[in-house]
Amino acid sequence: MCSCQPHSTSTAETAVPSSDALAFQVEDMTCGHCAGTIKTAIETKLPGTSVTADPGSKQVSVRGSSDFAAIQSAVIAAGYTPGPGRIG
């Protein structure tokens, strides 16, 4: 979890899952900074992916990769806790 104070309620991007996206929850994503950190971590570890993250709904959506284990690993390495399963 990030240490920015105070936490902003704005979102980095709104996560709108599409049929080709892998979506999951990250309960400790609390602000736009957290969302940006998660987005950067996934897109850096898995080039070619496109990530949207919404701290309001705690949802992350990833297009361009179906490797959920690698995505979870990137989120964990960034200091966050991905949900155990996909949404949808």
PDB file of N, CA and C in Angstrom:
ATOM      1  N   MET A   1       0.848  -1.165   0.000  1.00  0.00           N
ATOM      2  CA  MET A   1       0.000   0.000   0.000  1.00  0.00           C
ATOM      3  C   MET A   1       0.895   1.230   0.000  1.00  0.00           C
ATOM      4  N   CYS A   2       0.418   2.294  -0.612  1.00  0.00           N
ATOM      5  CA  CYS A   2       1.248   3.489  -0.710  1.00  0.00           C
ATOM      6  C   CYS A   2       1.203   4.284   0.587  1.00  0.00           C
ATOM      7  N   SER A   3       2.117   5.213   0.683  1.00  0.00           N
ATOM      8  CA  SER A   3       2.185   6.026   1.894  1.00  0.00           C
ATOM      9  C   SER A   3       1.825   7.479   1.619  1.00  0.00           C
ATOM     10  N   CYS A   4       1.194   7.761   0.476  1.00  0.00           N
ATOM     11  CA  CYS A   4       0.851   9.146   0.179  1.00  0.00           C
ATOM     12  C   CYS A   4      -0.261   9.624   1.113  1.00  0.00           C
ATOM     13  N   GLN A   5      -0.157  10.851   1.544  1.00  0.00           N
ATOM     14  CA  GLN A   5      -1.127  11.418   2.482  1.00  0.00           C
ATOM     15  C   GLN A   5      -1.530  12.793   2.016  1.00  0.00           C
ATOM     16  N   PRO A   6      -2.714  13.235   2.066  1.00  0.00           N
ATOM     17  CA  PRO A   6      -3.882  12.369   2.242  1.00  0.00           C
ATOM     18  C   PRO A   6      -4.187  11.629   0.946  1.00  0.00           C
ATOM     19  N   HIS A   7      -4.908  10.549   1.061  1.00  0.00           N
ATOM     20  CA  HIS A   7      -5.262   9.791  -0.125  1.00  0.00           C
ATOM     21  C   HIS A   7      -6.299  10.531  -0.935  1.00  0.00           C
ATOM     22  N   SER A   8      -6.046  10.597  -2.197  1.00  0.00           N
ATOM     23  CA  SER A   8      -6.976  11.196  -3.134  1.00  0.00           C
ATOM     24  C   SER A   8      -8.032  10.170  -3.510  1.00  0.00           C
ATOM     25  N   THR A   9      -9.231  10.619  -3.737  1.00  0.00           N
ATOM     26  CA  THR A   9     -10.271   9.695  -4.166  1.00  0.00           C
ATOM     27  C   THR A   9     -10.394   9.640  -5.676  1.00  0.00           C
ATOM     28  N   SER A  10      -9.575  10.423  -6.381  1.00  0.00           N
ATOM     29  CA  SER A  10      -9.633  10.389  -7.838  1.00  0.00           C
ATOM     30  C   SER A  10      -9.003   9.112  -8.354  1.00  0.00           C
ATOM     31  N   THR A  11      -9.399   8.736  -9.537  1.00  0.00           N
ATOM     32  CA  THR A  11      -8.886   7.503 -10.119  1.00  0.00           C
ATOM     33  C   THR A  11      -7.831   7.808 -11.156  1.00  0.00           C
ATOM     34  N   ALA A  12      -6.902   6.889 -11.321  1.00  0.00           N
ATOM     35  CA  ALA A  12      -5.907   7.022 -12.377  1.00  0.00           C
ATOM     36  C   ALA A  12      -6.601   6.776 -13.712  1.00  0.00           C
ATOM     37  N   GLU A  13      -7.379   5.758 -13.771  1.00  0.00           N
ATOM     38  CA  GLU A  13      -8.200   5.423 -14.921  1.00  0.00           C
ATOM     39  C   GLU A  13      -9.344   4.581 -14.391  1.00  0.00           C
ATOM     40  N   THR A  14     -10.452   4.624 -15.060  1.00  0.00           N
ATOM     41  CA  THR A  14     -11.581   3.814 -14.641  1.00  0.00           C
ATOM     42  C   THR A  14     -11.465   2.442 -15.279  1.00  0.00           C
ATOM     43  N   ALA A  15     -11.544   1.411 -14.467  1.00  0.00           N
ATOM     44  CA  ALA A  15     -11.439   0.050 -14.972  1.00  0.00           C
ATOM     45  C   ALA A  15     -12.789  -0.380 -15.518  1.00  0.00           C
ATOM     46  N   VAL A  16     -12.837  -0.565 -16.810  1.00  0.00           N
ATOM     47  CA  VAL A  16     -14.049  -1.034 -17.459  1.00  0.00           C
ATOM     48  C   VAL A  16     -13.682  -2.307 -18.201  1.00  0.00           C
ATOM     49  N   PRO A  17     -13.974  -3.456 -17.583  1.00  0.00           N
ATOM     50  CA  PRO A  17     -13.557  -4.695 -18.215  1.00  0.00           C
ATOM     51  C   PRO A  17     -14.285  -4.934 -19.536  1.00  0.00           C
ATOM     52  N   SER A  18     -13.549  -5.407 -20.507  1.00  0.00           N
ATOM     53  CA  SER A  18     -14.156  -5.791 -21.771  1.00  0.00           C
ATOM     54  C   SER A  18     -14.055  -7.297 -21.888  1.00  0.00           C
ATOM     55  N   SER A  19     -14.623  -7.821 -22.940  1.00  0.00           N
ATOM     56  CA  SER A  19     -14.638  -9.275 -23.089  1.00  0.00           C
ATOM     57  C   SER A  19     -13.244  -9.872 -23.226  1.00  0.00           C
ATOM     58  N   ASP A  20     -12.268  -9.077 -23.670  1.00  0.00           N
ATOM     59  CA  ASP A  20     -10.917  -9.595 -23.829  1.00  0.00           C
ATOM     60  C   ASP A  20      -9.996  -9.209 -22.681  1.00  0.00           C
ATOM     61  N   ALA A  21     -10.558  -8.680 -21.602  1.00  0.00           N
ATOM     62  CA  ALA A  21      -9.751  -8.229 -20.466  1.00  0.00           C
ATOM     63  C   ALA A  21      -9.832  -9.219 -19.312  1.00  0.00           C
ATOM     64  N   LEU A  22      -8.755  -9.278 -18.569  1.00  0.00           N
ATOM     65  CA  LEU A  22      -8.688 -10.065 -17.351  1.00  0.00           C
ATOM     66  C   LEU A  22      -8.874  -9.071 -16.199  1.00  0.00           C
ATOM     67  N   ALA A  23      -9.881  -9.255 -15.365  1.00  0.00           N
ATOM     68  CA  ALA A  23     -10.163  -8.308 -14.286  1.00  0.00           C
ATOM     69  C   ALA A  23     -10.076  -9.010 -12.935  1.00  0.00           C
ATOM     70  N   PHE A  24      -9.638  -8.256 -11.921  1.00  0.00           N
ATOM     71  CA  PHE A  24      -9.517  -8.788 -10.574  1.00  0.00           C
ATOM     72  C   PHE A  24      -9.531  -7.639  -9.580  1.00  0.00           C
ATOM     73  N   GLN A  25      -9.701  -7.956  -8.305  1.00  0.00           N
ATOM     74  CA  GLN A  25      -9.756  -6.970  -7.232  1.00  0.00           C
ATOM     75  C   GLN A  25      -8.388  -6.791  -6.588  1.00  0.00           C
ATOM     76  N   VAL A  26      -8.109  -5.581  -6.145  1.00  0.00           N
ATOM     77  CA  VAL A  26      -6.940  -5.280  -5.322  1.00  0.00           C
ATOM     78  C   VAL A  26      -7.461  -4.427  -4.174  1.00  0.00           C
ATOM     79  N   GLU A  27      -7.794  -5.065  -3.061  1.00  0.00           N
ATOM     80  CA  GLU A  27      -8.471  -4.400  -1.951  1.00  0.00           C
ATOM     81  C   GLU A  27      -7.628  -3.312  -1.295  1.00  0.00           C
ATOM     82  N   ASP A  28      -6.299  -3.408  -1.360  1.00  0.00           N
ATOM     83  CA  ASP A  28      -5.472  -2.383  -0.726  1.00  0.00           C
ATOM     84  C   ASP A  28      -5.040  -1.277  -1.700  1.00  0.00           C
ATOM     85  N   MET A  29      -5.694  -1.183  -2.844  1.00  0.00           N
ATOM     86  CA  MET A  29      -5.512  -0.054  -3.762  1.00  0.00           C
ATOM     87  C   MET A  29      -6.461   1.047  -3.277  1.00  0.00           C
ATOM     88  N   THR A  30      -5.902   2.096  -2.672  1.00  0.00           N
ATOM     89  CA  THR A  30      -6.738   3.087  -2.001  1.00  0.00           C
ATOM     90  C   THR A  30      -6.821   4.447  -2.675  1.00  0.00           C
ATOM     91  N   CYS A  31      -5.966   4.708  -3.671  1.00  0.00           N
ATOM     92  CA  CYS A  31      -5.963   6.044  -4.266  1.00  0.00           C
ATOM     93  C   CYS A  31      -5.417   5.987  -5.688  1.00  0.00           C
ATOM     94  N   GLY A  32      -5.426   7.133  -6.343  1.00  0.00           N
ATOM     95  CA  GLY A  32      -4.912   7.225  -7.697  1.00  0.00           C
ATOM     96  C   GLY A  32      -3.439   6.882  -7.803  1.00  0.00           C
ATOM     97  N   HIS A  33      -2.673   7.219  -6.766  1.00  0.00           N
ATOM     98  CA  HIS A  33      -1.249   6.868  -6.765  1.00  0.00           C
ATOM     99  C   HIS A  33      -1.078   5.355  -6.757  1.00  0.00           C
ATOM    100  N   CYS A  34      -1.853   4.678  -5.925  1.00  0.00           N
ATOM    101  CA  CYS A  34      -1.812   3.209  -5.887  1.00  0.00           C
ATOM    102  C   CYS A  34      -2.150   2.633  -7.261  1.00  0.00           C
ATOM    103  N   ALA A  35      -3.203   3.159  -7.866  1.00  0.00           N
ATOM    104  CA  ALA A  35      -3.635   2.679  -9.178  1.00  0.00           C
ATOM    105  C   ALA A  35      -2.523   2.857 -10.209  1.00  0.00           C
ATOM    106  N   GLY A  36      -1.865   4.000 -10.192  1.00  0.00           N
ATOM    107  CA  GLY A  36      -0.770   4.255 -11.120  1.00  0.00           C
ATOM    108  C   GLY A  36       0.405   3.328 -10.904  1.00  0.00           C
ATOM    109  N   THR A  37       0.703   3.039  -9.642  1.00  0.00           N
ATOM    110  CA  THR A  37       1.805   2.132  -9.317  1.00  0.00           C
ATOM    111  C   THR A  37       1.509   0.726  -9.832  1.00  0.00           C
ATOM    112  N   ILE A  38       0.290   0.260  -9.633  1.00  0.00           N
ATOM    113  CA  ILE A  38      -0.106  -1.073 -10.099  1.00  0.00           C
ATOM    114  C   ILE A  38      -0.078  -1.131 -11.623  1.00  0.00           C
ATOM    115  N   LYS A  39      -0.604  -0.115 -12.274  1.00  0.00           N
ATOM    116  CA  LYS A  39      -0.620  -0.039 -13.735  1.00  0.00           C
ATOM    117  C   LYS A  39       0.807  -0.113 -14.290  1.00  0.00           C
ATOM    118  N   THR A  40       1.697   0.692 -13.732  1.00  0.00           N
ATOM    119  CA  THR A  40       3.085   0.716 -14.188  1.00  0.00           C
ATOM    120  C   THR A  40       3.771  -0.630 -13.944  1.00  0.00           C
ATOM    121  N   ALA A  41       3.533  -1.231 -12.790  1.00  0.00           N
ATOM    122  CA  ALA A  41       4.166  -2.512 -12.465  1.00  0.00           C
ATOM    123  C   ALA A  41       3.784  -3.596 -13.461  1.00  0.00           C
ATOM    124  N   ILE A  42       2.496  -3.681 -13.782  1.00  0.00           N
ATOM    125  CA  ILE A  42       2.045  -4.719 -14.714  1.00  0.00           C
ATOM    126  C   ILE A  42       2.554  -4.437 -16.120  1.00  0.00           C
ATOM    127  N   GLU A  43       2.400  -3.192 -16.578  1.00  0.00           N
ATOM    128  CA  GLU A  43       2.813  -2.857 -17.940  1.00  0.00           C
ATOM    129  C   GLU A  43       4.323  -2.972 -18.138  1.00  0.00           C
ATOM    130  N   THR A  44       5.100  -2.776 -17.075  1.00  0.00           N
ATOM    131  CA  THR A  44       6.557  -2.928 -17.159  1.00  0.00           C
ATOM    132  C   THR A  44       6.948  -4.399 -17.206  1.00  0.00           C
ATOM    133  N   LYS A  45       6.317  -5.213 -16.348  1.00  0.00           N
ATOM    134  CA  LYS A  45       6.652  -6.636 -16.303  1.00  0.00           C
ATOM    135  C   LYS A  45       6.131  -7.381 -17.533  1.00  0.00           C
ATOM    136  N   LEU A  46       4.991  -6.937 -18.060  1.00  0.00           N
ATOM    137  CA  LEU A  46       4.381  -7.615 -19.202  1.00  0.00           C
ATOM    138  C   LEU A  46       4.181  -6.612 -20.342  1.00  0.00           C
ATOM    139  N   PRO A  47       5.251  -6.320 -21.089  1.00  0.00           N
ATOM    140  CA  PRO A  47       5.144  -5.358 -22.193  1.00  0.00           C
ATOM    141  C   PRO A  47       4.038  -5.764 -23.169  1.00  0.00           C
ATOM    142  N   GLY A  48       3.334  -4.766 -23.652  1.00  0.00           N
ATOM    143  CA  GLY A  48       2.233  -5.029 -24.580  1.00  0.00           C
ATOM    144  C   GLY A  48       0.882  -5.090 -23.902  1.00  0.00           C
ATOM    145  N   THR A  49       0.880  -5.045 -22.571  1.00  0.00           N
ATOM    146  CA  THR A  49      -0.390  -5.045 -21.863  1.00  0.00           C
ATOM    147  C   THR A  49      -0.913  -3.623 -21.737  1.00  0.00           C
ATOM    148  N   SER A  50      -2.204  -3.521 -21.533  1.00  0.00           N
ATOM    149  CA  SER A  50      -2.862  -2.249 -21.276  1.00  0.00           C
ATOM    150  C   SER A  50      -3.666  -2.427 -19.996  1.00  0.00           C
ATOM    151  N   VAL A  51      -3.391  -1.587 -19.004  1.00  0.00           N
ATOM    152  CA  VAL A  51      -3.989  -1.760 -17.684  1.00  0.00           C
ATOM    153  C   VAL A  51      -4.834  -0.550 -17.324  1.00  0.00           C
ATOM    154  N   THR A  52      -6.011  -0.808 -16.779  1.00  0.00           N
ATOM    155  CA  THR A  52      -6.818   0.237 -16.168  1.00  0.00           C
ATOM    156  C   THR A  52      -7.038  -0.166 -14.719  1.00  0.00           C
ATOM    157  N   ALA A  53      -7.038   0.823 -13.840  1.00  0.00           N
ATOM    158  CA  ALA A  53      -7.199   0.552 -12.414  1.00  0.00           C
ATOM    159  C   ALA A  53      -8.105   1.609 -11.803  1.00  0.00           C
ATOM    160  N   ASP A  54      -9.044   1.173 -10.993  1.00  0.00           N
ATOM    161  CA  ASP A  54     -10.010   2.075 -10.374  1.00  0.00           C
ATOM    162  C   ASP A  54     -10.010   1.859  -8.860  1.00  0.00           C
ATOM    163  N   PRO A  55      -9.394   2.776  -8.100  1.00  0.00           N
ATOM    164  CA  PRO A  55      -9.369   2.595  -6.650  1.00  0.00           C
ATOM    165  C   PRO A  55     -10.752   2.665  -6.013  1.00  0.00           C
ATOM    166  N   GLY A  56     -11.704   3.322  -6.653  1.00  0.00           N
ATOM    167  CA  GLY A  56     -13.060   3.389  -6.111  1.00  0.00           C
ATOM    168  C   GLY A  56     -13.719   2.023  -6.040  1.00  0.00           C
ATOM    169  N   SER A  57     -13.572   1.241  -7.098  1.00  0.00           N
ATOM    170  CA  SER A  57     -14.162  -0.101  -7.139  1.00  0.00           C
ATOM    171  C   SER A  57     -13.160  -1.180  -6.736  1.00  0.00           C
ATOM    172  N   LYS A  58     -11.883  -0.772  -6.577  1.00  0.00           N
ATOM    173  CA  LYS A  58     -10.792  -1.706  -6.237  1.00  0.00           C
ATOM    174  C   LYS A  58     -10.549  -2.715  -7.350  1.00  0.00           C
ATOM    175  N   GLN A  59     -10.898  -2.365  -8.585  1.00  0.00           N
ATOM    176  CA  GLN A  59     -10.798  -3.287  -9.707  1.00  0.00           C
ATOM    177  C   GLN A  59      -9.683  -2.891 -10.666  1.00  0.00           C
ATOM    178  N   VAL A  60      -8.955  -3.911 -11.127  1.00  0.00           N
ATOM    179  CA  VAL A  60      -7.904  -3.754 -12.121  1.00  0.00           C
ATOM    180  C   VAL A  60      -8.300  -4.608 -13.319  1.00  0.00           C
ATOM    181  N   SER A  61      -8.108  -4.061 -14.503  1.00  0.00           N
ATOM    182  CA  SER A  61      -8.429  -4.762 -15.736  1.00  0.00           C
ATOM    183  C   SER A  61      -7.194  -4.747 -16.624  1.00  0.00           C
ATOM    184  N   VAL A  62      -6.830  -5.918 -17.144  1.00  0.00           N
ATOM    185  CA  VAL A  62      -5.618  -6.054 -17.954  1.00  0.00           C
ATOM    186  C   VAL A  62      -5.981  -6.638 -19.312  1.00  0.00           C
ATOM    187  N   ARG A  63      -5.549  -5.963 -20.366  1.00  0.00           N
ATOM    188  CA  ARG A  63      -5.697  -6.474 -21.733  1.00  0.00           C
ATOM    189  C   ARG A  63      -4.304  -6.775 -22.266  1.00  0.00           C
ATOM    190  N   GLY A  64      -4.200  -7.830 -23.046  1.00  0.00           N
ATOM    191  CA  GLY A  64      -2.929  -8.135 -23.690  1.00  0.00           C
ATOM    192  C   GLY A  64      -2.163  -9.277 -23.054  1.00  0.00           C
ATOM    193  N   SER A  65      -2.689  -9.839 -21.970  1.00  0.00           N
ATOM    194  CA  SER A  65      -2.054 -10.998 -21.341  1.00  0.00           C
ATOM    195  C   SER A  65      -3.118 -11.803 -20.604  1.00  0.00           C
ATOM    196  N   SER A  66      -3.003 -13.110 -20.694  1.00  0.00           N
ATOM    197  CA  SER A  66      -3.900 -13.984 -19.936  1.00  0.00           C
ATOM    198  C   SER A  66      -3.141 -14.727 -18.844  1.00  0.00           C
ATOM    199  N   ASP A  67      -1.884 -14.327 -18.614  1.00  0.00           N
ATOM    200  CA  ASP A  67      -1.039 -14.973 -17.606  1.00  0.00           C
ATOM    201  C   ASP A  67      -1.325 -14.362 -16.234  1.00  0.00           C
ATOM    202  N   PHE A  68      -2.379 -14.867 -15.583  1.00  0.00           N
ATOM    203  CA  PHE A  68      -2.814 -14.297 -14.311  1.00  0.00           C
ATOM    204  C   PHE A  68      -1.731 -14.422 -13.236  1.00  0.00           C
ATOM    205  N   ALA A  69      -0.968 -15.495 -13.247  1.00  0.00           N
ATOM    206  CA  ALA A  69       0.106 -15.664 -12.257  1.00  0.00           C
ATOM    207  C   ALA A  69       1.161 -14.569 -12.403  1.00  0.00           C
ATOM    208  N   ALA A  70       1.543 -14.242 -13.631  1.00  0.00           N
ATOM    209  CA  ALA A  70       2.534 -13.184 -13.861  1.00  0.00           C
ATOM    210  C   ALA A  70       1.977 -11.822 -13.465  1.00  0.00           C
ATOM    211  N   ILE A  71       0.701 -11.607 -13.733  1.00  0.00           N
ATOM    212  CA  ILE A  71       0.060 -10.347 -13.353  1.00  0.00           C
ATOM    213  C   ILE A  71       0.021 -10.220 -11.835  1.00  0.00           C
ATOM    214  N   GLN A  72      -0.399 -11.285 -11.154  1.00  0.00           N
ATOM    215  CA  GLN A  72      -0.414 -11.282  -9.687  1.00  0.00           C
ATOM    216  C   GLN A  72       0.983 -11.023  -9.135  1.00  0.00           C
ATOM    217  N   SER A  73       1.985 -11.634  -9.728  1.00  0.00           N
ATOM    218  CA  SER A  73       3.367 -11.457  -9.283  1.00  0.00           C
ATOM    219  C   SER A  73       3.796  -9.995  -9.396  1.00  0.00           C
ATOM    220  N   ALA A  74       3.418  -9.332 -10.476  1.00  0.00           N
ATOM    221  CA  ALA A  74       3.765  -7.921 -10.662  1.00  0.00           C
ATOM    222  C   ALA A  74       3.089  -7.049  -9.609  1.00  0.00           C
ATOM    223  N   VAL A  75       1.839  -7.347  -9.303  1.00  0.00           N
ATOM    224  CA  VAL A  75       1.094  -6.579  -8.292  1.00  0.00           C
ATOM    225  C   VAL A  75       1.718  -6.781  -6.917  1.00  0.00           C
ATOM    226  N   ILE A  76       2.064  -8.002  -6.591  1.00  0.00           N
ATOM    227  CA  ILE A  76       2.699  -8.304  -5.301  1.00  0.00           C
ATOM    228  C   ILE A  76       4.052  -7.604  -5.196  1.00  0.00           C
ATOM    229  N   ALA A  77       4.839  -7.646  -6.272  1.00  0.00           N
ATOM    230  CA  ALA A  77       6.155  -6.988  -6.270  1.00  0.00           C
ATOM    231  C   ALA A  77       6.022  -5.475  -6.073  1.00  0.00           C
ATOM    232  N   ALA A  78       4.890  -4.918  -6.490  1.00  0.00           N
ATOM    233  CA  ALA A  78       4.648  -3.477  -6.325  1.00  0.00           C
ATOM    234  C   ALA A  78       4.165  -3.148  -4.913  1.00  0.00           C
ATOM    235  N   GLY A  79       3.915  -4.179  -4.100  1.00  0.00           N
ATOM    236  CA  GLY A  79       3.531  -3.962  -2.705  1.00  0.00           C
ATOM    237  C   GLY A  79       2.044  -4.048  -2.427  1.00  0.00           C
ATOM    238  N   TYR A  80       1.288  -4.646  -3.335  1.00  0.00           N
ATOM    239  CA  TYR A  80      -0.158  -4.744  -3.179  1.00  0.00           C
ATOM    240  C   TYR A  80      -0.599  -6.206  -3.156  1.00  0.00           C
ATOM    241  N   THR A  81      -1.847  -6.430  -2.794  1.00  0.00           N
ATOM    242  CA  THR A  81      -2.367  -7.774  -2.635  1.00  0.00           C
ATOM    243  C   THR A  81      -3.489  -8.023  -3.635  1.00  0.00           C
ATOM    244  N   PRO A  82      -3.193  -8.737  -4.734  1.00  0.00           N
ATOM    245  CA  PRO A  82      -4.242  -9.015  -5.698  1.00  0.00           C
ATOM    246  C   PRO A  82      -5.220 -10.058  -5.164  1.00  0.00           C
ATOM    247  N   GLY A  83      -6.477  -9.940  -5.582  1.00  0.00           N
ATOM    248  CA  GLY A  83      -7.450 -10.953  -5.204  1.00  0.00           C
ATOM    249  C   GLY A  83      -7.052 -12.289  -5.766  1.00  0.00           C
ATOM    250  N   PRO A  84      -7.561 -13.374  -5.166  1.00  0.00           N
ATOM    251  CA  PRO A  84      -7.147 -14.707  -5.572  1.00  0.00           C
ATOM    252  C   PRO A  84      -7.696 -15.170  -6.917  1.00  0.00           C
ATOM    253  N   GLY A  85      -8.734 -14.509  -7.407  1.00  0.00           N
ATOM    254  CA  GLY A  85      -9.313 -14.980  -8.656  1.00  0.00           C
ATOM    255  C   GLY A  85      -9.749 -13.863  -9.566  1.00  0.00           C
ATOM    256  N   ARG A  86     -10.044 -14.261 -10.765  1.00  0.00           N
ATOM    257  CA  ARG A  86     -10.502 -13.314 -11.782  1.00  0.00           C
ATOM    258  C   ARG A  86     -11.966 -12.958 -11.542  1.00  0.00           C
ATOM    259  N   ILE A  87     -12.339 -11.799 -12.051  1.00  0.00           N
ATOM    260  CA  ILE A  87     -13.745 -11.388 -12.011  1.00  0.00           C
ATOM    261  C   ILE A  87     -14.330 -11.672 -13.389  1.00  0.00           C
ATOM    262  N   GLY A  88     -15.501 -12.252 -13.402  1.00  0.00           N
ATOM    263  CA  GLY A  88     -16.201 -12.470 -14.666  1.00  0.00           C
ATOM    264  C   GLY A  88     -15.841 -13.705 -15.387  1.00  0.00           C
TER     265      GLY A  88
END
